[in-house]
PDB file of C-alpha atoms in Angstrom:
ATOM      1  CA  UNK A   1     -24.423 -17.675  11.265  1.00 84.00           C
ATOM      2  CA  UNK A   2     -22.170 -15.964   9.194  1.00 89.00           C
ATOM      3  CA  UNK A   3     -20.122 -17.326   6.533  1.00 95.00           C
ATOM      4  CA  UNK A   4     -16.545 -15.223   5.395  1.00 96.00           C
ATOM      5  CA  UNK A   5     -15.026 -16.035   1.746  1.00 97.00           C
ATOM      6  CA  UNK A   6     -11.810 -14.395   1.297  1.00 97.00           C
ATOM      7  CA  UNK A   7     -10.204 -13.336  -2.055  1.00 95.00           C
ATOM      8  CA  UNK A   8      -7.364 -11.772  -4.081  1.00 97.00           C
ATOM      9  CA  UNK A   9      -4.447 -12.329  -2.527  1.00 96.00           C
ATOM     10  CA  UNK A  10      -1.417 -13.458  -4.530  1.00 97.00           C
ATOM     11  CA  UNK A  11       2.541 -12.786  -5.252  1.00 98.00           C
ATOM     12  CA  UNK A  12       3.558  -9.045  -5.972  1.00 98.00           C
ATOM     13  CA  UNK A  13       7.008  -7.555  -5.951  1.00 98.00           C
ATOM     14  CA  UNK A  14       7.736  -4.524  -2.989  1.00 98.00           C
ATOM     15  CA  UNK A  15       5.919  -1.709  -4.384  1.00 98.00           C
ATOM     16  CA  UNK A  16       3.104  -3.526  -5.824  1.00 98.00           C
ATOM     17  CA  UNK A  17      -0.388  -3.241  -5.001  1.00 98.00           C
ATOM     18  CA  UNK A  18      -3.327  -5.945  -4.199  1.00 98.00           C
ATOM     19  CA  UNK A  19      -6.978  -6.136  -3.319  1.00 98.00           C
ATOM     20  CA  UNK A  20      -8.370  -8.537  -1.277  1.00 98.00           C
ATOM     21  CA  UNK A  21     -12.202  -9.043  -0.900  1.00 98.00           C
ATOM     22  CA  UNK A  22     -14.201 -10.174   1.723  1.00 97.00           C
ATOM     23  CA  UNK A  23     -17.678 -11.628   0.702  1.00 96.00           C
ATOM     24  CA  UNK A  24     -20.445 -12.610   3.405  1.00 94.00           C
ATOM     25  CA  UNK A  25     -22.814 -15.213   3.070  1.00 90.00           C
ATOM     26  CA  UNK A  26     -25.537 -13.043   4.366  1.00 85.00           C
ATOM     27  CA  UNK A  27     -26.496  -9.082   5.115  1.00 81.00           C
ATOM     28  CA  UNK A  28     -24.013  -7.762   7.882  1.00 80.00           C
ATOM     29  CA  UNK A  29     -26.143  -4.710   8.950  1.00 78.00           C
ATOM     30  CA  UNK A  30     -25.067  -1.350   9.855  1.00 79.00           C
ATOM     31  CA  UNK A  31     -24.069  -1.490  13.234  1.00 82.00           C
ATOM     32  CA  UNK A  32     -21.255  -4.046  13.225  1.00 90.00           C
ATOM     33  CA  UNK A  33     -17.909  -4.084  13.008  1.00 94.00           C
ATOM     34  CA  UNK A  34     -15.701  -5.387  10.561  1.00 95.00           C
ATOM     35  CA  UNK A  35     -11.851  -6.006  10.309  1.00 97.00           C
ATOM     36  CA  UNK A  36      -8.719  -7.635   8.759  1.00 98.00           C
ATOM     37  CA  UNK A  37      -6.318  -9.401  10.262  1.00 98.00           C
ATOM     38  CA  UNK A  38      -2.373 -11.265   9.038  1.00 98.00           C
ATOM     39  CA  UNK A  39      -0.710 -13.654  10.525  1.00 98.00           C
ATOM     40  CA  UNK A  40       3.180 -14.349   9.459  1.00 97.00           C
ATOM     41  CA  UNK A  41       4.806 -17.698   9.570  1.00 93.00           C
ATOM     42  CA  UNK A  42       6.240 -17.884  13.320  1.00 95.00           C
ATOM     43  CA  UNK A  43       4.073 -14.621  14.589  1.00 97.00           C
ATOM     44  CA  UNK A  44       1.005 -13.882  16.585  1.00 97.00           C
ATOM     45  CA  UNK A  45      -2.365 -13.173  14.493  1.00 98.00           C
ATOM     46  CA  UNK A  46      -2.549  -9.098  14.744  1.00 98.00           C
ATOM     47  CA  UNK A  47      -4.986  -6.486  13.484  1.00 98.00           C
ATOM     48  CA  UNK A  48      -4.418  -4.344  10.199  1.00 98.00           C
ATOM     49  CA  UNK A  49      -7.802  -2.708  10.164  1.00 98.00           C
ATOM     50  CA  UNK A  50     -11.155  -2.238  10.920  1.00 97.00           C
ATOM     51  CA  UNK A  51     -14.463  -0.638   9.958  1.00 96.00           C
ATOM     52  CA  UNK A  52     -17.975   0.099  11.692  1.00 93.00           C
ATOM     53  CA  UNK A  53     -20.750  -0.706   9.143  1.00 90.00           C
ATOM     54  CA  UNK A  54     -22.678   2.006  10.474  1.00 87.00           C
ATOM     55  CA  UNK A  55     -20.822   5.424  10.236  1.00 89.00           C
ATOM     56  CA  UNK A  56     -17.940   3.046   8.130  1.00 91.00           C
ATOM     57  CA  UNK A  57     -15.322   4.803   9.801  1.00 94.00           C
ATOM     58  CA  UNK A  58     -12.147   3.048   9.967  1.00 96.00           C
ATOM     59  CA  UNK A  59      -9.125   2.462  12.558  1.00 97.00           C
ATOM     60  CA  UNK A  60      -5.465   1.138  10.847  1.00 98.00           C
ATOM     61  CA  UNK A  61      -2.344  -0.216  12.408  1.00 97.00           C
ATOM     62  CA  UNK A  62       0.312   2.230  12.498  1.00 97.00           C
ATOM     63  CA  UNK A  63       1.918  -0.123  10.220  1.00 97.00           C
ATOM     64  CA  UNK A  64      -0.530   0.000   7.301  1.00 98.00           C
ATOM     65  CA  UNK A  65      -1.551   3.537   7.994  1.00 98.00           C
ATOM     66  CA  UNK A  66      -1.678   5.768   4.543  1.00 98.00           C
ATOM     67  CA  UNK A  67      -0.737   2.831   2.229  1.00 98.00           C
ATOM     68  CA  UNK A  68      -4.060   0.540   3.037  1.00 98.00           C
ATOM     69  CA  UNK A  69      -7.737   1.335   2.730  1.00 98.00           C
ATOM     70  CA  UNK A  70     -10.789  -0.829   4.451  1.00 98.00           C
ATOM     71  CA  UNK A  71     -14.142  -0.327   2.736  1.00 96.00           C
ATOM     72  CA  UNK A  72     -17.093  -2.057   2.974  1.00 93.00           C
ATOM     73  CA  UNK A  73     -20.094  -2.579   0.237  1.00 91.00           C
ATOM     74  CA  UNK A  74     -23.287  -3.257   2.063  1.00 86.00           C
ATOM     75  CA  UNK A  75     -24.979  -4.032  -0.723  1.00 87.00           C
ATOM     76  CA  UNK A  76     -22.932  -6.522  -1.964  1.00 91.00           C
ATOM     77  CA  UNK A  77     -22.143  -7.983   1.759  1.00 91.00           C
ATOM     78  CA  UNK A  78     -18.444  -7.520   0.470  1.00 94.00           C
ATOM     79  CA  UNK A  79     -15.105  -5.662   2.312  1.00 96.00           C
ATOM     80  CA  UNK A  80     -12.314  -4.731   0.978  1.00 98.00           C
ATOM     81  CA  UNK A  81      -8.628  -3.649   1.094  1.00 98.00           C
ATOM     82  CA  UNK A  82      -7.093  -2.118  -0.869  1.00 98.00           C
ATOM     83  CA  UNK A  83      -2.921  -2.209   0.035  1.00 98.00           C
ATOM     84  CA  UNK A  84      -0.976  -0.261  -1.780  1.00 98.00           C
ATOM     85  CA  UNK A  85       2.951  -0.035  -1.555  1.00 98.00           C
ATOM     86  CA  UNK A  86       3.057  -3.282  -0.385  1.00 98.00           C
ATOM     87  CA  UNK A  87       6.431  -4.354   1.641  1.00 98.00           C
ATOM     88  CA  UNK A  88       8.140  -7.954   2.390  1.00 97.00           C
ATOM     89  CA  UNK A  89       7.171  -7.303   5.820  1.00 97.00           C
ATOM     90  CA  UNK A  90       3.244  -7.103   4.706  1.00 98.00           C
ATOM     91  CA  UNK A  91       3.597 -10.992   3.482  1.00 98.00           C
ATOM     92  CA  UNK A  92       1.593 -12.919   5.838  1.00 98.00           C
ATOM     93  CA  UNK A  93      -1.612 -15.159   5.514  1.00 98.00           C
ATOM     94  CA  UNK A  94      -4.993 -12.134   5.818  1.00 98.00           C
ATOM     95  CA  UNK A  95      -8.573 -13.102   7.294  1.00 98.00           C
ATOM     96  CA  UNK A  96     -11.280 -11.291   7.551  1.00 98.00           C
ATOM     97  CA  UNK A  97     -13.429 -11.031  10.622  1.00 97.00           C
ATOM     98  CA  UNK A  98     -16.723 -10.244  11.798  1.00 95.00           C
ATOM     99  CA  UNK A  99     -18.178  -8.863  15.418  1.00 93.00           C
ATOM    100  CA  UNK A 100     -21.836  -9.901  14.883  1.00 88.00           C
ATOM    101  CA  UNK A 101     -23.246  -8.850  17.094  1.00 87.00           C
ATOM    102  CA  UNK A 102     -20.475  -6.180  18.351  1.00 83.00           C
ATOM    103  CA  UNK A 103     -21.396  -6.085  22.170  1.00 82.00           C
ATOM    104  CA  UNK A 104     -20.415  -2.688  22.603  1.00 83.00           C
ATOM    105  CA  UNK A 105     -19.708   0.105  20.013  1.00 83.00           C
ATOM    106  CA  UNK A 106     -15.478   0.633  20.353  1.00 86.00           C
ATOM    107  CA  UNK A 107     -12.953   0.064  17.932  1.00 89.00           C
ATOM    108  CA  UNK A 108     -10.810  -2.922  18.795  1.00 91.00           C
ATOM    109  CA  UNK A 109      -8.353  -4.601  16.276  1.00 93.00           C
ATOM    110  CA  UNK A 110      -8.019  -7.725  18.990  1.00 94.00           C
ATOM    111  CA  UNK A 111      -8.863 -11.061  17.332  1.00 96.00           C
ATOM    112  CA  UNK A 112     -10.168 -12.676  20.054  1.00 95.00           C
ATOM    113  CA  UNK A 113     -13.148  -9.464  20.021  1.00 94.00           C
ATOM    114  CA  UNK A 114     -14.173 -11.235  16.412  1.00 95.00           C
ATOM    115  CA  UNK A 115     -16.685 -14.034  16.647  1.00 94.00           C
ATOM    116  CA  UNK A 116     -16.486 -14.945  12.659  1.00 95.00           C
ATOM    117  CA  UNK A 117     -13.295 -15.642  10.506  1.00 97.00           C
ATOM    118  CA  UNK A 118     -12.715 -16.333   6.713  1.00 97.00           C
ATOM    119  CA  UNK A 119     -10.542 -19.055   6.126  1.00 97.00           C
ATOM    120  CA  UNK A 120      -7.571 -16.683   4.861  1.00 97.00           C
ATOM    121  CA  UNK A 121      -5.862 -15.638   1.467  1.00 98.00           C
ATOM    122  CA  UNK A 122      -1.988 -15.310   0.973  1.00 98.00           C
ATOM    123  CA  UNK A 123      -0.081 -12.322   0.220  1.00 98.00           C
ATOM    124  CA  UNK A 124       3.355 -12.903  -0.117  1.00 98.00           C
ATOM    125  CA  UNK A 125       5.567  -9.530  -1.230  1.00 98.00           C
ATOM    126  CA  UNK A 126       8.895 -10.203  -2.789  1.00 97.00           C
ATOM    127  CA  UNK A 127      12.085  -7.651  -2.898  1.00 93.00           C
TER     128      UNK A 127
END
């Protein structure tokens, strides 16, 4: 069983930068995958990014891409992002999500692929 803590989110003006961490309750090996995830008032739950533990390379929405950065710390079972730029349009509730195990090594940034969820941090950008 895994366990997801989110924190850092918060109130910053357009422009403004924020980074959220993602803490598991226990080791998530190499060989998973890890992601983040927003969900605006009124709006489906979509992907932002995601990381493989193993090689920790990284896949971003289109909409995030060059202003937001996934990492993970193994050794500290913590992920992070790190969203720079930030936009009204990024305000939305984030999660973090686990595939443990990943059934299959591909890149997918659909919820429904993640089998544990934090219980989510605001990040509301202001004009």
């Amino acid at each position: 069983q895994v366990q997801l803590v989110e924190f850092g989110g918060g109130s910053v003006q357009t422009g403004g930068s924020l980074r959220l961490s993602c803490v598991s309750s226990s080791y998530i090996s190499s060989g998973n995958f890890m992601g983040w995830f927003r969900q605006a008032p009124g709006k489906e739950r979509e992907g932002v990014a995601t990381i493989y533990t193993g090689s920790m390379s990284t896949l971003y929405a289109d909409s995030v891409k060059g202003r937001f950065t996934i990492s993970q710390d193994n050794a500290k079972n913590t992920m992070y992002l790190q969203m720079n730029s930030l936009k009204p349009e990024d305000t939305a509730m984030y999660y973090c999500a686990a595939r443990v195990p990943p059934r299959g090594i591909y890149y997918t940034m659909n919820p429904s692929d993640y089998n544990y969820w934090g219980q989510g941090t605001q990040v509301t950008v202001s004009s």
